[in-house]
């Protein structure tokens, strides 16, 4: 099997399992408990918080551990918007992850917010000039993802955040797909809040974080015992936080070398697919793209049929966001890029991990060509 769906989830790293194991066994305590077992857990949680903070250039107190990227996005979008006194207007893009889109829809339906969606170009990029034109005195939040989960397009986050900052508007970015591939330092990016998910970098599912600067007002989504400095109540997932911190730290230490190596393999894979599948079209920005993502449409086929044929040939990939799996609707991301609904439903996404090899990607590209020809009813 050749696994090329790392944008959906990654295998758990051994180092993360080994780091979390003590907090599932001897140091299993509740970190809020004032006894030796609880204090041991609290020390592990504090160390994990400090490690995540070091990767993103934040203070430990700026890290809010969550159940994953979806909760982090919800907390950022709803929490900042509801707590910011400026007004009830949000700026976003049409290609955000469902967690951001649905959180904004919640605010529109139940809290009277209005929203402006910035247009994207054919590659999926937002223009900073467009952002400058829609920010208003009552804008409470700008939320633009760092890197797209379907086509891999990378946004000019530093430029966008600078415009928001100049207008005094908080800026949030969903950096779930960027972790391990792109720099995450919040001062370099200029963002006020940044979402992360552990299972995208080799930690178990069920743990993530929202990085939010201390000066940014934040209304909690979960009320209770006041954990996470009263920003996210509930007994913390200590073992998950330790595993996440371990995996994120390792991913960051390997990031530059891994990104450079995988980028070369990705470009060769893209060229091979375009050569072996004549109808293939690369989606997303050709230059501003995650090193490990290549997404195509194959007009004249069915994306789901191509996926099944690829799996039969030992290649595991996806048709786009795992969160939208099973939906019959065309991808909003691809529609925003100007593709028709019919063509959008022929999409297939390949996302590589740090262990990707040239031999695997050569074999995968050959399988893509054969699968497309088989689905299109053309004898190879």
GROMACS .gro file of C-alpha atoms in nm:
model
  380
    1UNK     CA    1   0.000   0.000   0.000
    2UNK     CA    2   0.115   0.352  -0.086
    3UNK     CA    3  -0.050   0.596   0.155
    4UNK     CA    4  -0.094   0.941   0.000
    5UNK     CA    5  -0.366   1.090   0.223
    6UNK     CA    6  -0.155   1.259   0.489
    7UNK     CA    7  -0.364   1.577   0.466
    8UNK     CA    8  -0.648   1.371   0.619
    9UNK     CA    9  -0.433   1.220   0.891
   10UNK     CA   10  -0.078   1.102   0.952
   11UNK     CA   11   0.055   0.790   1.123
   12UNK     CA   12   0.134   0.842   1.491
   13UNK     CA   13   0.505   0.883   1.555
   14UNK     CA   14   0.671   0.636   1.789
   15UNK     CA   15   0.827   0.926   1.981
   16UNK     CA   16   0.481   1.068   2.048
   17UNK     CA   17   0.353   0.732   2.175
   18UNK     CA   18   0.654   0.689   2.402
   19UNK     CA   19   0.621   1.043   2.539
   20UNK     CA   20   0.252   1.006   2.622
   21UNK     CA   21   0.273   0.655   2.769
   22UNK     CA   22   0.369   0.762   3.125
   23UNK     CA   23   0.062   0.989   3.139
   24UNK     CA   24  -0.162   0.695   3.052
   25UNK     CA   25  -0.009   0.479   3.324
   26UNK     CA   26   0.178   0.595   3.638
   27UNK     CA   27   0.125   0.970   3.596
   28UNK     CA   28  -0.242   0.944   3.502
   29UNK     CA   29  -0.366   1.210   3.744
   30UNK     CA   30  -0.599   1.502   3.691
   31UNK     CA   31  -0.372   1.808   3.651
   32UNK     CA   32  -0.612   2.014   3.864
   33UNK     CA   33  -0.579   1.777   4.161
   34UNK     CA   34  -0.359   1.898   4.447
   35UNK     CA   35  -0.175   1.578   4.527
   36UNK     CA   36   0.140   1.414   4.397
   37UNK     CA   37  -0.028   1.220   4.116
   38UNK     CA   38  -0.214   1.528   3.994
   39UNK     CA   39   0.093   1.749   4.028
   40UNK     CA   40   0.297   1.510   3.814
   41UNK     CA   41   0.033   1.537   3.544
   42UNK     CA   42   0.029   1.917   3.579
   43UNK     CA   43   0.405   1.929   3.527
   44UNK     CA   44   0.370   1.723   3.209
   45UNK     CA   45   0.095   1.953   3.082
   46UNK     CA   46   0.301   2.263   3.158
   47UNK     CA   47   0.602   2.119   2.976
   48UNK     CA   48   0.386   2.038   2.673
   49UNK     CA   49   0.243   2.388   2.672
   50UNK     CA   50   0.590   2.540   2.684
   51UNK     CA   51   0.708   2.317   2.397
   52UNK     CA   52   0.418   2.416   2.170
   53UNK     CA   53   0.474   2.782   2.262
   54UNK     CA   54   0.841   2.755   2.165
   55UNK     CA   55   0.752   2.624   1.818
   56UNK     CA   56   0.509   2.907   1.746
   57UNK     CA   57   0.700   3.186   1.921
   58UNK     CA   58   0.429   3.249   2.178
   59UNK     CA   59   0.408   3.257   2.556
   60UNK     CA   60   0.299   2.932   2.725
   61UNK     CA   61  -0.011   3.113   2.849
   62UNK     CA   62  -0.112   3.180   2.488
   63UNK     CA   63  -0.162   2.808   2.421
   64UNK     CA   64  -0.514   2.668   2.464
   65UNK     CA   65  -0.526   2.291   2.423
   66UNK     CA   66  -0.837   2.170   2.240
   67UNK     CA   67  -0.977   1.844   2.104
   68UNK     CA   68  -0.835   1.921   1.758
   69UNK     CA   69  -0.836   2.168   1.472
   70UNK     CA   70  -1.215   2.192   1.442
   71UNK     CA   71  -1.255   2.300   1.803
   72UNK     CA   72  -0.961   2.540   1.770
   73UNK     CA   73  -1.124   2.702   1.465
   74UNK     CA   74  -1.460   2.724   1.642
   75UNK     CA   75  -1.303   2.879   1.950
   76UNK     CA   76  -1.113   3.133   1.743
   77UNK     CA   77  -1.397   3.238   1.513
   78UNK     CA   78  -1.681   3.237   1.766
   79UNK     CA   79  -1.475   3.324   2.072
   80UNK     CA   80  -1.294   3.625   1.926
   81UNK     CA   81  -1.593   3.756   1.729
   82UNK     CA   82  -1.830   3.743   2.025
   83UNK     CA   83  -1.579   3.901   2.264
   84UNK     CA   84  -1.452   4.178   2.036
   85UNK     CA   85  -1.642   4.505   2.100
   86UNK     CA   86  -1.583   4.650   1.749
   87UNK     CA   87  -1.897   4.509   1.588
   88UNK     CA   88  -2.045   4.211   1.406
   89UNK     CA   89  -1.870   4.188   1.072
   90UNK     CA   90  -1.630   3.908   0.965
   91UNK     CA   91  -1.401   3.885   0.664
   92UNK     CA   92  -1.302   3.543   0.532
   93UNK     CA   93  -1.249   3.354   0.205
   94UNK     CA   94  -1.472   3.106   0.020
   95UNK     CA   95  -1.213   2.827   0.047
   96UNK     CA   96  -1.188   2.797   0.426
   97UNK     CA   97  -1.215   2.465   0.608
   98UNK     CA   98  -1.566   2.362   0.705
   99UNK     CA   99  -1.489   2.437   1.071
  100UNK     CA  100  -1.439   2.805   0.988
  101UNK     CA  101  -1.722   2.829   0.735
  102UNK     CA  102  -1.975   2.664   0.966
  103UNK     CA  103  -1.862   2.871   1.266
  104UNK     CA  104  -1.919   3.189   1.068
  105UNK     CA  105  -2.257   3.061   0.949
  106UNK     CA  106  -2.348   3.001   1.314
  107UNK     CA  107  -2.264   3.363   1.398
  108UNK     CA  108  -2.463   3.490   1.100
  109UNK     CA  109  -2.772   3.281   1.181
  110UNK     CA  110  -2.782   3.316   1.558
  111UNK     CA  111  -2.598   3.636   1.639
  112UNK     CA  112  -2.671   3.871   1.351
  113UNK     CA  113  -2.320   3.888   1.207
  114UNK     CA  114  -2.255   3.985   0.847
  115UNK     CA  115  -1.972   3.842   0.638
  116UNK     CA  116  -1.763   3.941   0.338
  117UNK     CA  117  -1.594   3.660   0.143
  118UNK     CA  118  -1.286   3.777  -0.043
  119UNK     CA  119  -1.259   3.642  -0.399
  120UNK     CA  120  -0.973   3.409  -0.485
  121UNK     CA  121  -0.786   3.383  -0.812
  122UNK     CA  122  -0.774   3.067  -1.025
  123UNK     CA  123  -0.504   2.928  -0.797
  124UNK     CA  124  -0.698   3.003  -0.479
  125UNK     CA  125  -0.500   3.305  -0.357
  126UNK     CA  126  -0.654   3.601  -0.177
  127UNK     CA  127  -0.540   3.952  -0.269
  128UNK     CA  128  -0.424   4.174   0.021
  129UNK     CA  129  -0.558   4.472  -0.174
  130UNK     CA  130  -0.905   4.317  -0.167
  131UNK     CA  131  -0.885   4.272   0.209
  132UNK     CA  132  -0.799   4.640   0.255
  133UNK     CA  133  -1.116   4.741   0.072
  134UNK     CA  134  -1.364   4.541   0.283
  135UNK     CA  135  -1.241   4.600   0.640
  136UNK     CA  136  -1.488   4.825   0.819
  137UNK     CA  137  -1.502   5.002   1.157
  138UNK     CA  138  -1.730   4.722   1.280
  139UNK     CA  139  -1.511   4.432   1.156
  140UNK     CA  140  -1.455   4.198   1.450
  141UNK     CA  141  -1.235   3.934   1.285
  142UNK     CA  142  -1.048   3.838   0.970
  143UNK     CA  143  -1.004   3.461   0.931
  144UNK     CA  144  -0.799   3.336   0.635
  145UNK     CA  145  -0.640   2.991   0.632
  146UNK     CA  146  -0.263   2.958   0.595
  147UNK     CA  147  -0.276   2.664   0.354
  148UNK     CA  148  -0.576   2.503   0.190
  149UNK     CA  149  -0.665   2.150   0.291
  150UNK     CA  150  -0.788   2.046  -0.055
  151UNK     CA  151  -0.560   2.204  -0.314
  152UNK     CA  152  -0.265   2.306  -0.094
  153UNK     CA  153  -0.261   2.675  -0.191
  154UNK     CA  154  -0.061   2.889   0.054
  155UNK     CA  155  -0.189   3.239   0.131
  156UNK     CA  156   0.021   3.558   0.181
  157UNK     CA  157  -0.063   3.550   0.550
  158UNK     CA  158   0.195   3.805   0.667
  159UNK     CA  159   0.069   4.063   0.417
  160UNK     CA  160  -0.295   3.995   0.499
  161UNK     CA  161  -0.235   4.006   0.874
  162UNK     CA  162  -0.046   4.335   0.843
  163UNK     CA  163  -0.351   4.495   0.680
  164UNK     CA  164  -0.579   4.370   0.956
  165UNK     CA  165  -0.336   4.480   1.225
  166UNK     CA  166  -0.316   4.827   1.073
  167UNK     CA  167  -0.693   4.852   1.106
  168UNK     CA  168  -0.693   4.716   1.461
  169UNK     CA  169  -0.878   4.399   1.362
  170UNK     CA  170  -0.785   4.058   1.511
  171UNK     CA  171  -0.653   3.811   1.251
  172UNK     CA  172  -0.695   3.433   1.278
  173UNK     CA  173  -0.541   3.172   1.053
  174UNK     CA  174  -0.620   2.802   1.030
  175UNK     CA  175  -0.268   2.657   1.016
  176UNK     CA  176  -0.370   2.294   1.052
  177UNK     CA  177  -0.230   2.191   0.712
  178UNK     CA  178   0.073   2.421   0.737
  179UNK     CA  179   0.224   2.258   1.047
  180UNK     CA  180   0.537   2.064   0.962
  181UNK     CA  181   0.563   2.229   0.619
  182UNK     CA  182   0.564   2.607   0.675
  183UNK     CA  183   0.693   2.842   0.948
  184UNK     CA  184   0.447   2.888   1.235
  185UNK     CA  185   0.606   3.174   1.430
  186UNK     CA  186   0.319   3.410   1.512
  187UNK     CA  187   0.535   3.724   1.515
  188UNK     CA  188   0.673   3.644   1.171
  189UNK     CA  189   0.321   3.581   1.043
  190UNK     CA  190   0.176   3.874   1.235
  191UNK     CA  191  -0.136   3.680   1.338
  192UNK     CA  192  -0.335   3.706   1.659
  193UNK     CA  193  -0.464   3.349   1.663
  194UNK     CA  194  -0.356   3.026   1.495
  195UNK     CA  195  -0.521   2.681   1.490
  196UNK     CA  196  -0.334   2.350   1.500
  197UNK     CA  197  -0.428   1.979   1.501
  198UNK     CA  198  -0.209   1.705   1.643
  199UNK     CA  199  -0.298   1.426   1.404
  200UNK     CA  200  -0.161   1.621   1.107
  201UNK     CA  201   0.193   1.608   1.252
  202UNK     CA  202   0.215   1.257   1.396
  203UNK     CA  203   0.021   1.284   1.723
  204UNK     CA  204  -0.297   1.088   1.800
  205UNK     CA  205  -0.637   1.219   1.697
  206UNK     CA  206  -0.827   1.417   1.956
  207UNK     CA  207  -0.574   1.684   2.049
  208UNK     CA  208  -0.502   2.027   1.904
  209UNK     CA  209  -0.442   2.383   2.011
  210UNK     CA  210  -0.547   2.739   1.955
  211UNK     CA  211  -0.262   2.984   1.987
  212UNK     CA  212  -0.416   3.316   2.088
  213UNK     CA  213  -0.230   3.624   2.207
  214UNK     CA  214  -0.315   3.718   2.562
  215UNK     CA  215  -0.438   4.066   2.468
  216UNK     CA  216  -0.705   3.924   2.234
  217UNK     CA  217  -1.047   3.896   2.401
  218UNK     CA  218  -1.189   3.544   2.382
  219UNK     CA  219  -1.532   3.419   2.482
  220UNK     CA  220  -1.507   3.051   2.583
  221UNK     CA  221  -1.722   2.791   2.411
  222UNK     CA  222  -1.704   2.550   2.703
  223UNK     CA  223  -1.788   2.666   3.055
  224UNK     CA  224  -1.707   2.480   3.371
  225UNK     CA  225  -1.407   2.447   3.597
  226UNK     CA  226  -1.203   2.722   3.436
  227UNK     CA  227  -0.920   2.514   3.294
  228UNK     CA  228  -0.692   2.662   3.027
  229UNK     CA  229  -0.706   3.001   3.202
  230UNK     CA  230  -1.087   2.991   3.180
  231UNK     CA  231  -1.076   2.979   2.800
  232UNK     CA  232  -1.159   2.611   2.759
  233UNK     CA  233  -1.305   2.432   3.061
  234UNK     CA  234  -1.280   2.058   3.098
  235UNK     CA  235  -1.020   1.818   3.231
  236UNK     CA  236  -0.719   1.844   3.004
  237UNK     CA  237  -0.602   1.560   2.781
  238UNK     CA  238  -0.255   1.550   2.935
  239UNK     CA  239  -0.130   1.247   2.744
  240UNK     CA  240  -0.256   1.392   2.417
  241UNK     CA  241  -0.097   1.730   2.488
  242UNK     CA  242   0.238   1.566   2.562
  243UNK     CA  243   0.218   1.359   2.242
  244UNK     CA  244   0.118   1.666   2.039
  245UNK     CA  245   0.401   1.876   2.178
  246UNK     CA  246   0.650   1.599   2.105
  247UNK     CA  247   0.530   1.545   1.748
  248UNK     CA  248   0.506   1.917   1.671
  249UNK     CA  249   0.855   1.984   1.804
  250UNK     CA  250   0.999   1.702   1.594
  251UNK     CA  251   0.808   1.815   1.285
  252UNK     CA  252   0.941   2.166   1.326
  253UNK     CA  253   1.299   2.047   1.373
  254UNK     CA  254   1.275   1.844   1.051
  255UNK     CA  255   1.062   2.091   0.858
  256UNK     CA  256   1.309   2.264   0.630
  257UNK     CA  257   1.489   1.948   0.520
  258UNK     CA  258   1.165   1.751   0.479
  259UNK     CA  259   0.991   2.028   0.284
  260UNK     CA  260   1.285   2.070   0.045
  261UNK     CA  261   1.308   1.695  -0.022
  262UNK     CA  262   0.934   1.633  -0.061
  263UNK     CA  263   0.887   1.940  -0.283
  264UNK     CA  264   1.121   1.788  -0.541
  265UNK     CA  265   0.934   1.456  -0.528
  266UNK     CA  266   0.600   1.634  -0.556
  267UNK     CA  267   0.705   1.823  -0.867
  268UNK     CA  268   0.822   1.501  -1.032
  269UNK     CA  269   0.495   1.333  -0.935
  270UNK     CA  270   0.290   1.620  -1.081
  271UNK     CA  271   0.485   1.606  -1.408
  272UNK     CA  272   0.442   1.229  -1.428
  273UNK     CA  273   0.066   1.245  -1.366
  274UNK     CA  274   0.018   1.517  -1.626
  275UNK     CA  275   0.217   1.304  -1.870
  276UNK     CA  276   0.039   0.973  -1.804
  277UNK     CA  277  -0.317   1.106  -1.764
  278UNK     CA  278  -0.377   1.335  -2.065
  279UNK     CA  279  -0.695   1.496  -1.926
  280UNK     CA  280  -0.541   1.576  -1.586
  281UNK     CA  281  -0.538   1.936  -1.464
  282UNK     CA  282  -0.349   2.050  -1.156
  283UNK     CA  283  -0.563   2.255  -0.918
  284UNK     CA  284  -0.443   2.522  -0.678
  285UNK     CA  285  -0.157   2.766  -0.715
  286UNK     CA  286   0.136   2.610  -0.900
  287UNK     CA  287   0.398   2.813  -0.711
  288UNK     CA  288   0.245   2.895  -0.372
  289UNK     CA  289   0.164   2.540  -0.267
  290UNK     CA  290   0.231   2.309   0.024
  291UNK     CA  291   0.535   2.091  -0.048
  292UNK     CA  292   0.338   1.774   0.015
  293UNK     CA  293   0.014   1.837  -0.175
  294UNK     CA  294  -0.084   1.773  -0.537
  295UNK     CA  295  -0.450   1.792  -0.635
  296UNK     CA  296  -0.595   1.722  -0.979
  297UNK     CA  297  -0.919   1.709  -1.166
  298UNK     CA  298  -0.968   1.446  -1.436
  299UNK     CA  299  -1.247   1.569  -1.668
  300UNK     CA  300  -1.442   1.288  -1.826
  301UNK     CA  301  -1.413   1.064  -1.521
  302UNK     CA  302  -1.565   1.032  -1.175
  303UNK     CA  303  -1.333   1.124  -0.888
  304UNK     CA  304  -1.484   0.855  -0.666
  305UNK     CA  305  -1.437   0.593  -0.937
  306UNK     CA  306  -1.073   0.696  -0.982
  307UNK     CA  307  -1.024   0.667  -0.605
  308UNK     CA  308  -1.165   0.316  -0.600
  309UNK     CA  309  -0.951   0.214  -0.894
  310UNK     CA  310  -0.641   0.358  -0.729
  311UNK     CA  311  -0.713   0.176  -0.405
  312UNK     CA  312  -0.750  -0.148  -0.603
  313UNK     CA  313  -0.401  -0.075  -0.734
  314UNK     CA  314  -0.265  -0.010  -0.384
  315UNK     CA  315  -0.270   0.371  -0.376
  316UNK     CA  316  -0.463   0.540  -0.096
  317UNK     CA  317  -0.568   0.904  -0.154
  318UNK     CA  318  -0.884   1.114  -0.133
  319UNK     CA  319  -1.121   1.332  -0.331
  320UNK     CA  320  -1.061   1.633  -0.105
  321UNK     CA  321  -1.137   1.720   0.254
  322UNK     CA  322  -1.191   1.415   0.475
  323UNK     CA  323  -1.446   1.621   0.669
  324UNK     CA  324  -1.667   1.633   0.359
  325UNK     CA  325  -1.629   1.266   0.266
  326UNK     CA  326  -1.953   1.113   0.144
  327UNK     CA  327  -2.100   1.444   0.027
  328UNK     CA  328  -2.253   1.446  -0.321
  329UNK     CA  329  -2.206   1.821  -0.350
  330UNK     CA  330  -1.916   1.963  -0.551
  331UNK     CA  331  -1.633   2.111  -0.345
  332UNK     CA  332  -1.690   2.479  -0.257
  333UNK     CA  333  -1.314   2.523  -0.284
  334UNK     CA  334  -1.301   2.408  -0.646
  335UNK     CA  335  -1.611   2.606  -0.736
  336UNK     CA  336  -1.446   2.917  -0.592
  337UNK     CA  337  -1.145   2.850  -0.817
  338UNK     CA  338  -1.377   2.875  -1.117
  339UNK     CA  339  -1.421   2.506  -1.197
  340UNK     CA  340  -1.762   2.379  -1.301
  341UNK     CA  341  -1.961   2.153  -1.071
  342UNK     CA  342  -1.913   1.864  -1.314
  343UNK     CA  343  -1.537   1.900  -1.332
  344UNK     CA  344  -1.511   1.959  -0.955
  345UNK     CA  345  -1.654   1.614  -0.894
  346UNK     CA  346  -1.359   1.455  -1.075
  347UNK     CA  347  -1.107   1.582  -0.815
  348UNK     CA  348  -0.845   1.362  -0.651
  349UNK     CA  349  -0.600   1.486  -0.387
  350UNK     CA  350  -0.259   1.331  -0.316
  351UNK     CA  351  -0.086   1.440   0.003
  352UNK     CA  352   0.257   1.309   0.098
  353UNK     CA  353   0.420   1.256   0.434
  354UNK     CA  354   0.777   1.300   0.546
  355UNK     CA  355   0.849   0.936   0.460
  356UNK     CA  356   0.754   0.971   0.092
  357UNK     CA  357   1.000   0.801  -0.144
  358UNK     CA  358   1.075   0.849  -0.512
  359UNK     CA  359   0.995   0.485  -0.590
  360UNK     CA  360   0.654   0.508  -0.422
  361UNK     CA  361   0.562   0.823  -0.608
  362UNK     CA  362   0.677   0.681  -0.942
  363UNK     CA  363   0.457   0.378  -0.883
  364UNK     CA  364   0.168   0.599  -0.772
  365UNK     CA  365   0.192   0.820  -1.081
  366UNK     CA  366   0.184   0.514  -1.305
  367UNK     CA  367  -0.120   0.386  -1.115
  368UNK     CA  368  -0.294   0.721  -1.162
  369UNK     CA  369  -0.250   0.704  -1.537
  370UNK     CA  370  -0.381   0.350  -1.550
  371UNK     CA  371  -0.673   0.424  -1.319
  372UNK     CA  372  -0.785   0.728  -1.517
  373UNK     CA  373  -0.769   0.535  -1.843
  374UNK     CA  374  -0.964   0.247  -1.688
  375UNK     CA  375  -1.235   0.474  -1.549
  376UNK     CA  376  -1.262   0.667  -1.874
  377UNK     CA  377  -1.316   0.337  -2.052
  378UNK     CA  378  -0.999   0.368  -2.260
  379UNK     CA  379  -0.788   0.058  -2.302
  380UNK     CA  380  -0.432   0.114  -2.185
   0.00000   0.00000   0.00000
